[in-house]
């Protein structure tokens, strides 16, 4: 598999990058580590005319505490997040999630957190070579009118398998999107469309600049299941955040449960999260109830398109949620 022809440019400043994006529009793609983008280009899934590299934009790689938030530059390598004392202490779910991504080579040499969030949704009917796909009718994402993963579906149901996004949604993160002369901040929970062809609610001329995580004062945890402990994407994962009640330190004041790799976006489960308020950190029965609720809610979105049977992935949602809740509860009591 060879890369299609493309032009390459490496701006020295953010302003130059935004000018280039504004000028080229949908013909251009940002190149961060390239571990998602270049693989898709090699498979003939996209052929941007221009790649705008973030390599020289060292200013976009940072992790810092700023009053009551943690700010992470979009070009920050996954390895820096894994090694960060600040992230380990105040956003443990993210450190764990980054540690699970792909393999050490992706975490340490190439992969960035921005690219991790913005990696394309996946589906085993689509993420194949051009030769493989040429043997059957095109699906929605390939320009056709059918979906192999869900009968009669009018849209693409490809799955978001980003470890980082599931953890960040549990942490209630926000994204800063920059474009020429403009900047906006959007909650990660509001960042997704309902179509896997273009899963992100962002414009082609926008660049992800920064991720903002509220310093919660609580404890977070992340668990995921994959075929192998390395190289493989998650087939189901869960990120949770628990905060203590202001008056009673043994009681949950706020919970956030997010299930990933089950739908077009990570799923924030508001009902199951709210039901944990007022329970103690040792109430394992409540954790199992939340796990079962999460399983039922997430199962309605899932399709069989990312490996393992759908039944197995659905059944394991509960287990991932319970494990993450137990870890976060232990951490907050320590
Ligand atoms: C073998 C293998 C295993 C993998 N396993 C996992 C896994 O287990 N979990 C997981 O989450 N991922 C996995 N990945 C996917 C990918 O490697 C990681 O998500 C990685 O963090 C992507 O980062 P990157 O910088 O290389 O992204 P890139 O490939 O450079 O970019 C990905 C997408 O985001 C866009 N983009 C990147 N940065 C910006 C920005 N700042 N603004 C606007 N657009 C931007 C690019 O245009 C592109 O469309 C795997 C990949 C491979 C090849
Ligand atoms: S979910 Fe359906 S439309 Fe989307 S890539 Fe898979 S088969 Fe194609």
CSV table of C-alpha atoms and ligand atoms in Angstrom, one decimal:
chain,number,residue,atom,x,y,z
A,1,UNK,CA,0.0,0.0,0.0
A,2,UNK,CA,1.5,3.3,-1.1
A,3,UNK,CA,0.5,6.9,-0.1
A,4,UNK,CA,-1.3,8.8,-2.8
A,5,UNK,CA,0.4,12.0,-4.0
A,6,UNK,CA,0.0,15.1,-1.8
A,7,UNK,CA,1.6,18.5,-1.1
A,8,UNK,CA,3.2,19.0,2.2
A,9,UNK,CA,3.8,22.2,4.2
A,10,UNK,CA,5.2,22.7,7.7
A,11,UNK,CA,4.1,26.1,9.1
A,12,UNK,CA,6.3,27.7,11.8
A,13,UNK,CA,3.5,29.4,13.7
A,14,UNK,CA,-0.1,28.7,14.6
A,15,UNK,CA,-1.2,31.8,12.6
A,16,UNK,CA,0.5,30.4,9.5
A,17,UNK,CA,-1.3,27.0,10.0
A,18,UNK,CA,-4.6,28.7,10.4
A,19,UNK,CA,-4.0,30.8,7.2
A,20,UNK,CA,-3.2,27.6,5.3
A,21,UNK,CA,-6.3,25.9,6.6
A,22,UNK,CA,-8.5,28.8,5.6
A,23,UNK,CA,-6.9,28.9,2.2
A,24,UNK,CA,-7.2,25.2,1.4
A,25,UNK,CA,-10.4,24.3,3.2
A,26,UNK,CA,-11.5,20.7,2.9
A,27,UNK,CA,-8.6,19.9,0.5
A,28,UNK,CA,-6.2,20.1,3.4
A,29,UNK,CA,-5.6,17.9,6.5
A,30,UNK,CA,-3.6,18.5,9.6
A,31,UNK,CA,-0.8,16.1,10.1
A,32,UNK,CA,0.1,15.6,13.8
A,33,UNK,CA,1.8,12.2,14.4
A,34,UNK,CA,0.2,10.7,11.3
A,35,UNK,CA,-0.5,7.3,13.0
A,36,UNK,CA,-4.2,7.5,12.0
A,37,UNK,CA,-4.1,9.8,9.0
A,38,UNK,CA,-1.3,8.2,7.0
A,39,UNK,CA,-2.8,4.7,7.6
A,40,UNK,CA,-6.1,5.8,6.2
A,41,UNK,CA,-4.4,7.5,3.2
A,42,UNK,CA,-2.5,4.3,2.5
A,43,UNK,CA,-5.7,2.4,2.4
A,44,UNK,CA,-7.2,4.8,-0.1
A,45,UNK,CA,-9.8,6.0,2.4
A,46,UNK,CA,-8.9,9.7,1.8
A,47,UNK,CA,-6.5,11.6,-0.4
A,48,UNK,CA,-6.0,15.2,0.9
A,49,UNK,CA,-4.2,17.5,-1.6
A,50,UNK,CA,-2.3,19.2,1.2
A,51,UNK,CA,-0.9,18.0,4.5
A,52,UNK,CA,-0.2,20.8,7.0
A,53,UNK,CA,2.2,19.5,9.6
A,54,UNK,CA,2.2,20.5,13.2
A,55,UNK,CA,5.8,19.3,13.6
A,56,UNK,CA,7.3,22.8,14.1
A,57,UNK,CA,4.6,24.1,16.3
A,58,UNK,CA,6.3,23.2,19.6
A,59,UNK,CA,4.2,25.8,21.3
A,60,UNK,CA,1.2,23.5,21.0
A,61,UNK,CA,2.8,20.8,23.2
A,62,UNK,CA,2.4,21.6,26.9
A,63,UNK,CA,0.6,20.4,30.0
A,64,UNK,CA,0.0,23.1,32.7
A,65,UNK,CA,-2.1,23.9,35.6
A,66,UNK,CA,-3.9,27.3,35.3
A,67,UNK,CA,-6.0,28.2,38.3
A,68,UNK,CA,-8.7,25.5,38.5
A,69,UNK,CA,-8.1,23.8,35.1
A,70,UNK,CA,-5.4,21.7,33.4
A,71,UNK,CA,-4.5,22.9,29.9
A,72,UNK,CA,-3.0,20.4,27.4
A,73,UNK,CA,-1.8,21.5,24.0
A,74,UNK,CA,-3.3,19.5,21.1
A,75,UNK,CA,0.2,18.5,19.8
A,76,UNK,CA,1.3,17.1,23.1
A,77,UNK,CA,2.7,13.6,22.7
A,78,UNK,CA,0.8,10.8,24.5
A,79,UNK,CA,4.1,9.9,26.2
A,80,UNK,CA,4.2,13.3,27.9
A,81,UNK,CA,0.7,12.8,29.2
A,82,UNK,CA,1.5,9.4,30.6
A,83,UNK,CA,4.6,10.7,32.4
A,84,UNK,CA,3.0,13.9,33.7
A,85,UNK,CA,2.7,14.0,37.5
A,86,UNK,CA,-0.1,16.6,37.2
A,87,UNK,CA,-2.2,14.4,34.9
A,88,UNK,CA,-1.5,11.3,37.0
A,89,UNK,CA,-2.6,13.1,40.1
A,90,UNK,CA,-5.6,15.1,38.9
A,91,UNK,CA,-6.8,13.3,35.8
A,92,UNK,CA,-5.7,9.7,36.3
A,93,UNK,CA,-8.3,8.4,33.8
A,94,UNK,CA,-6.5,10.2,31.0
A,95,UNK,CA,-3.0,9.0,31.9
A,96,UNK,CA,-4.3,5.4,32.0
A,97,UNK,CA,-6.1,5.8,28.7
A,98,UNK,CA,-3.0,7.2,26.9
A,99,UNK,CA,-1.0,4.3,28.3
A,100,UNK,CA,-3.4,1.8,26.7
A,101,UNK,CA,-3.3,3.4,23.2
A,102,UNK,CA,-1.8,1.1,20.5
A,103,UNK,CA,1.8,0.4,21.4
A,104,UNK,CA,4.8,2.1,22.9
A,105,UNK,CA,5.9,3.3,19.4
A,106,UNK,CA,2.7,5.2,19.0
A,107,UNK,CA,2.7,6.7,22.5
A,108,UNK,CA,6.4,7.6,22.5
A,109,UNK,CA,7.3,8.7,19.0
A,110,UNK,CA,4.3,9.9,17.1
A,111,UNK,CA,0.8,9.9,18.6
A,112,UNK,CA,-0.5,13.2,19.9
A,113,UNK,CA,-3.6,13.8,22.1
A,114,UNK,CA,-5.2,16.0,19.5
A,115,UNK,CA,-4.8,13.3,16.9
A,116,UNK,CA,-6.1,10.7,19.3
A,117,UNK,CA,-9.4,12.7,19.9
A,118,UNK,CA,-9.7,13.4,16.1
A,119,UNK,CA,-8.8,10.0,14.7
A,120,UNK,CA,-11.6,8.9,12.4
A,121,UNK,CA,-14.3,6.5,13.6
A,122,UNK,CA,-13.7,2.9,12.6
A,123,UNK,CA,-15.6,0.0,11.1
A,124,UNK,CA,-14.3,-3.4,9.9
A,125,UNK,CA,-16.5,-3.1,6.8
A,126,UNK,CA,-14.7,0.1,5.8
A,127,UNK,CA,-11.2,0.2,7.3
A,128,UNK,CA,-9.9,-2.1,4.7
A,129,UNK,CA,-7.7,-1.8,1.6
A,130,UNK,CA,-9.2,-0.3,-1.6
A,131,UNK,CA,-8.9,-3.8,-3.2
A,132,UNK,CA,-11.0,-5.4,-0.4
A,133,UNK,CA,-13.6,-2.7,-0.6
A,134,UNK,CA,-13.8,-2.9,-4.4
A,135,UNK,CA,-15.3,-6.4,-4.1
A,136,UNK,CA,-18.6,-5.2,-2.7
A,137,UNK,CA,-21.2,-2.4,-3.0
A,138,UNK,CA,-20.1,0.9,-1.4
A,139,UNK,CA,-21.5,1.7,2.0
A,140,UNK,CA,-22.5,5.3,3.1
A,141,UNK,CA,-19.0,6.2,4.2
A,142,UNK,CA,-17.6,5.1,0.9
A,143,UNK,CA,-20.1,7.1,-1.0
A,144,UNK,CA,-22.8,4.5,-1.3
A,145,UNK,CA,-26.3,4.1,0.1
A,146,UNK,CA,-26.2,1.2,2.5
A,147,UNK,CA,-24.7,0.3,5.8
A,148,UNK,CA,-23.4,-3.2,6.4
A,149,UNK,CA,-23.3,-2.8,10.2
A,150,UNK,CA,-27.0,-1.8,10.6
A,151,UNK,CA,-29.7,-2.9,8.2
A,152,UNK,CA,-31.7,-0.1,6.6
A,153,UNK,CA,-29.6,2.6,8.4
A,154,UNK,CA,-29.7,6.0,6.6
A,155,UNK,CA,-26.3,6.9,8.0
A,156,UNK,CA,-22.9,5.6,9.0
A,157,UNK,CA,-22.6,3.9,12.3
A,158,UNK,CA,-18.8,3.6,12.5
A,159,UNK,CA,-17.5,3.5,16.0
A,160,UNK,CA,-15.3,6.0,17.9
A,161,UNK,CA,-12.5,3.9,19.4
A,162,UNK,CA,-10.4,6.8,20.9
A,163,UNK,CA,-9.2,5.9,24.3
A,164,UNK,CA,-8.4,9.5,25.0
A,165,UNK,CA,-11.8,10.8,24.1
A,166,UNK,CA,-13.7,8.4,26.5
A,167,UNK,CA,-11.4,9.4,29.4
A,168,UNK,CA,-11.6,13.1,28.6
A,169,UNK,CA,-15.4,13.0,28.4
A,170,UNK,CA,-15.5,11.4,31.9
A,171,UNK,CA,-13.3,14.3,33.1
A,172,UNK,CA,-15.8,16.8,31.6
A,173,UNK,CA,-13.1,18.2,29.2
A,174,UNK,CA,-13.6,21.1,26.8
A,175,UNK,CA,-11.9,21.6,23.4
A,176,UNK,CA,-10.5,24.9,22.2
A,177,UNK,CA,-11.0,25.1,18.4
A,178,UNK,CA,-9.1,27.9,16.5
A,179,UNK,CA,-9.6,29.2,13.0
A,180,UNK,CA,-8.3,32.3,11.2
A,181,UNK,CA,-9.4,35.3,13.4
A,182,UNK,CA,-11.6,33.2,15.7
A,183,UNK,CA,-11.5,30.8,18.6
A,184,UNK,CA,-14.3,28.9,20.3
A,185,UNK,CA,-14.6,26.4,23.2
A,186,UNK,CA,-16.9,23.4,23.1
A,187,UNK,CA,-17.7,20.8,25.7
A,188,UNK,CA,-16.5,17.3,24.5
A,189,UNK,CA,-20.1,16.0,25.2
A,190,UNK,CA,-21.3,18.5,22.5
A,191,UNK,CA,-18.5,17.8,20.0
A,192,UNK,CA,-20.0,14.9,18.1
A,193,UNK,CA,-22.5,14.6,15.2
A,194,UNK,CA,-24.8,11.7,14.8
A,195,UNK,CA,-23.1,10.5,11.6
A,196,UNK,CA,-19.9,8.4,11.5
A,197,UNK,CA,-19.0,9.9,8.1
A,198,UNK,CA,-18.1,13.2,9.7
A,199,UNK,CA,-18.2,12.4,13.4
A,200,UNK,CA,-17.0,15.7,14.8
A,201,UNK,CA,-18.9,19.0,14.9
A,202,UNK,CA,-16.0,21.1,13.6
A,203,UNK,CA,-15.3,22.8,10.3
A,204,UNK,CA,-12.5,21.9,7.9
A,205,UNK,CA,-10.8,25.2,8.5
A,206,UNK,CA,-10.7,24.7,12.3
A,207,UNK,CA,-7.7,23.4,14.2
A,208,UNK,CA,-7.8,21.8,17.7
A,209,UNK,CA,-5.6,24.0,19.8
A,210,UNK,CA,-6.1,22.9,23.4
A,211,UNK,CA,-7.9,20.6,25.7
A,212,UNK,CA,-9.1,22.0,29.0
A,213,UNK,CA,-9.8,19.7,32.0
A,214,UNK,CA,-11.5,21.0,35.1
A,215,UNK,CA,-9.3,20.2,38.1
A,216,UNK,CA,-12.1,18.2,39.8
A,217,UNK,CA,-10.8,17.5,43.2
A,218,UNK,CA,-12.2,14.0,42.8
A,219,UNK,CA,-10.8,10.8,41.5
A,220,UNK,CA,-11.0,9.3,38.0
A,221,UNK,CA,-10.3,5.9,36.5
A,222,UNK,CA,-10.3,4.2,33.1
A,223,UNK,CA,-10.6,0.5,32.0
A,224,UNK,CA,-10.7,-1.0,28.6
A,225,UNK,CA,-10.9,-4.3,26.9
A,226,UNK,CA,-9.0,-5.2,23.7
A,227,UNK,CA,-8.0,-8.5,22.0
A,228,UNK,CA,-4.4,-8.0,23.0
A,229,UNK,CA,-2.8,-5.7,25.6
A,230,UNK,CA,-0.9,-3.9,22.8
A,231,UNK,CA,-1.5,-2.8,19.2
A,232,UNK,CA,-5.2,-3.3,19.4
A,233,UNK,CA,-7.9,-0.7,19.7
A,234,UNK,CA,-10.5,-0.9,22.5
A,235,UNK,CA,-13.6,-3.0,21.8
A,236,UNK,CA,-15.3,-1.5,24.9
A,237,UNK,CA,-14.0,0.9,27.5
A,238,UNK,CA,-15.2,3.0,30.4
A,239,UNK,CA,-14.0,6.2,32.1
A,240,UNK,CA,-15.4,7.5,35.4
A,241,UNK,CA,-15.1,10.4,37.7
A,242,UNK,CA,-16.2,10.4,41.3
A,243,UNK,CA,-16.3,13.5,43.6
A,244,UNK,CA,-17.0,13.4,47.3
A,245,UNK,CA,-20.0,15.2,48.8
A,246,UNK,CA,-19.0,18.6,50.3
A,247,UNK,CA,-20.4,17.6,53.7
A,248,UNK,CA,-19.8,13.8,53.9
A,249,UNK,CA,-16.4,12.6,52.7
A,250,UNK,CA,-17.6,8.9,52.5
A,251,UNK,CA,-20.5,9.8,50.1
A,252,UNK,CA,-20.5,10.5,46.4
A,253,UNK,CA,-21.4,14.1,45.6
A,254,UNK,CA,-21.1,13.8,41.8
A,255,UNK,CA,-20.3,10.9,39.4
A,256,UNK,CA,-19.7,10.9,35.6
A,257,UNK,CA,-19.8,7.5,33.8
A,258,UNK,CA,-18.7,7.4,30.1
A,259,UNK,CA,-18.6,4.3,27.9
A,260,UNK,CA,-16.5,4.2,24.8
A,261,UNK,CA,-16.0,2.1,21.7
A,262,UNK,CA,-19.7,1.3,21.6
A,263,UNK,CA,-21.1,4.1,19.4
A,264,UNK,CA,-20.3,6.9,17.0
A,265,UNK,CA,-19.0,8.9,20.0
A,266,UNK,CA,-18.2,8.2,23.7
A,267,UNK,CA,-21.4,8.0,25.6
A,268,UNK,CA,-21.9,10.1,28.8
A,269,UNK,CA,-24.5,8.2,30.8
A,270,UNK,CA,-26.4,10.9,32.6
A,271,UNK,CA,-29.0,8.7,34.3
A,272,UNK,CA,-26.6,6.1,35.6
A,273,UNK,CA,-24.2,8.9,36.8
A,274,UNK,CA,-26.9,10.8,38.6
A,275,UNK,CA,-28.2,7.7,40.4
A,276,UNK,CA,-24.8,7.3,42.2
A,277,UNK,CA,-25.1,10.6,43.9
A,278,UNK,CA,-25.6,10.1,47.7
A,279,UNK,CA,-24.3,6.5,47.6
A,280,UNK,CA,-21.2,5.7,49.7
A,281,UNK,CA,-17.8,4.9,48.0
A,282,UNK,CA,-18.1,1.3,49.3
A,283,UNK,CA,-21.6,0.6,47.9
A,284,UNK,CA,-20.6,-2.1,45.5
A,285,UNK,CA,-24.3,-3.0,44.9
A,286,UNK,CA,-24.8,0.6,43.6
A,287,UNK,CA,-21.7,0.2,41.3
A,288,UNK,CA,-23.1,-3.0,39.9
A,289,UNK,CA,-26.5,-1.4,39.3
A,290,UNK,CA,-24.8,1.5,37.5
A,291,UNK,CA,-22.8,-1.1,35.4
A,292,UNK,CA,-25.9,-2.9,34.4
A,293,UNK,CA,-27.7,0.4,33.6
A,294,UNK,CA,-24.7,1.5,31.5
A,295,UNK,CA,-24.7,-1.9,29.7
A,296,UNK,CA,-28.4,-1.5,28.8
A,297,UNK,CA,-28.0,2.1,27.7
A,298,UNK,CA,-24.8,1.6,25.6
A,299,UNK,CA,-26.2,-1.5,24.0
A,300,UNK,CA,-28.9,0.4,22.2
A,301,UNK,CA,-26.2,2.3,20.2
A,302,UNK,CA,-23.8,-0.4,19.4
A,303,UNK,CA,-23.4,-2.3,16.1
A,304,UNK,CA,-21.2,-5.2,15.2
A,305,UNK,CA,-18.4,-3.5,13.4
A,306,UNK,CA,-15.2,-3.4,15.5
A,307,UNK,CA,-14.3,-6.9,16.4
A,308,UNK,CA,-15.6,-9.4,19.0
A,309,UNK,CA,-19.2,-10.2,18.9
A,310,UNK,CA,-21.7,-7.5,19.7
A,311,UNK,CA,-23.1,-9.7,22.5
A,312,UNK,CA,-19.7,-10.0,24.2
A,313,UNK,CA,-18.9,-6.3,23.9
A,314,UNK,CA,-22.3,-5.4,25.4
A,315,UNK,CA,-21.9,-7.9,28.2
A,316,UNK,CA,-18.5,-6.4,29.1
A,317,UNK,CA,-19.7,-2.8,29.4
A,318,UNK,CA,-20.9,-3.5,32.9
A,319,UNK,CA,-17.6,-5.1,33.9
A,320,UNK,CA,-15.5,-2.1,32.6
A,321,UNK,CA,-17.8,0.4,34.4
A,322,UNK,CA,-17.7,-1.5,37.7
A,323,UNK,CA,-13.9,-1.9,37.6
A,324,UNK,CA,-13.5,1.8,36.8
A,325,UNK,CA,-15.9,2.8,39.6
A,326,UNK,CA,-14.1,0.6,42.1
A,327,UNK,CA,-10.7,2.0,41.2
A,328,UNK,CA,-11.9,5.6,41.4
A,329,UNK,CA,-13.6,4.9,44.8
A,330,UNK,CA,-10.4,3.4,46.2
A,331,UNK,CA,-8.4,6.3,44.9
A,332,UNK,CA,-10.6,9.0,46.5
A,333,UNK,CA,-10.6,7.2,49.8
A,334,UNK,CA,-6.8,6.7,49.9
B,1,LIG,C1,-1.7,-0.2,15.1
B,1,LIG,C2,-2.4,0.9,15.7
B,1,LIG,C3,-3.0,0.8,16.9
B,1,LIG,C4,-3.7,1.9,17.4
B,1,LIG,N1,-4.4,1.7,18.6
B,1,LIG,C5,-5.1,2.7,19.2
B,1,LIG,C6,-5.7,2.5,20.5
B,1,LIG,O1,-5.6,1.4,21.1
B,1,LIG,N2,-6.4,3.5,21.0
B,1,LIG,C7,-6.5,4.7,20.3
B,1,LIG,O2,-7.2,5.6,20.8
B,1,LIG,N3,-5.9,4.9,19.1
B,1,LIG,C8,-5.2,3.9,18.5
B,1,LIG,N4,-4.6,4.1,17.3
B,1,LIG,C9,-4.8,5.4,16.6
B,1,LIG,C10,-3.7,6.5,16.7
B,1,LIG,O3,-2.5,5.9,16.6
B,1,LIG,C11,-3.8,7.2,18.0
B,1,LIG,O4,-5.1,7.6,18.3
B,1,LIG,C12,-2.9,8.5,17.9
B,1,LIG,O5,-3.0,9.1,19.2
B,1,LIG,C13,-3.3,9.5,16.9
B,1,LIG,O6,-2.5,10.6,17.0
B,1,LIG,P1,-1.7,11.2,15.8
B,1,LIG,O7,-1.0,12.5,16.3
B,1,LIG,O8,-0.8,10.2,15.2
B,1,LIG,O9,-2.9,11.6,14.8
B,1,LIG,P2,-2.9,11.9,13.2
B,1,LIG,O10,-2.9,10.6,12.5
B,1,LIG,O11,-1.8,12.9,12.9
B,1,LIG,O12,-4.3,12.7,13.1
B,1,LIG,C14,-5.5,12.0,13.2
B,1,LIG,C15,-6.6,12.9,12.7
B,1,LIG,O13,-6.7,14.1,13.4
B,1,LIG,C16,-6.5,15.2,12.7
B,1,LIG,N5,-5.8,16.1,13.5
B,1,LIG,C17,-4.7,15.8,14.3
B,1,LIG,N6,-4.4,16.8,15.1
B,1,LIG,C18,-5.2,17.9,14.8
B,1,LIG,C19,-5.4,19.2,15.3
B,1,LIG,N7,-4.6,19.7,16.3
B,1,LIG,N8,-6.4,19.9,14.8
B,1,LIG,C20,-7.2,19.5,13.8
B,1,LIG,N9,-7.1,18.2,13.3
B,1,LIG,C21,-6.1,17.4,13.8
B,1,LIG,C22,-5.7,14.8,11.4
B,1,LIG,O14,-6.0,15.6,10.3
B,1,LIG,C23,-6.3,13.4,11.2
B,1,LIG,O15,-7.6,13.4,10.6
B,1,LIG,C24,-3.8,3.1,16.7
B,1,LIG,C25,-3.2,3.2,15.5
B,1,LIG,C26,-2.5,2.2,15.0
B,1,LIG,C27,-1.8,2.4,13.6
B,2,LIG,S1,-21.0,1.7,9.8
B,2,LIG,FE1,-22.0,1.2,7.9
B,2,LIG,S2,-21.7,3.0,6.6
B,2,LIG,FE2,-20.3,3.2,8.3
B,2,LIG,S3,-18.4,2.4,7.6
B,2,LIG,FE3,-19.5,0.7,8.6
B,2,LIG,S4,-20.6,-0.3,7.0
B,2,LIG,FE4,-20.0,1.7,6.2
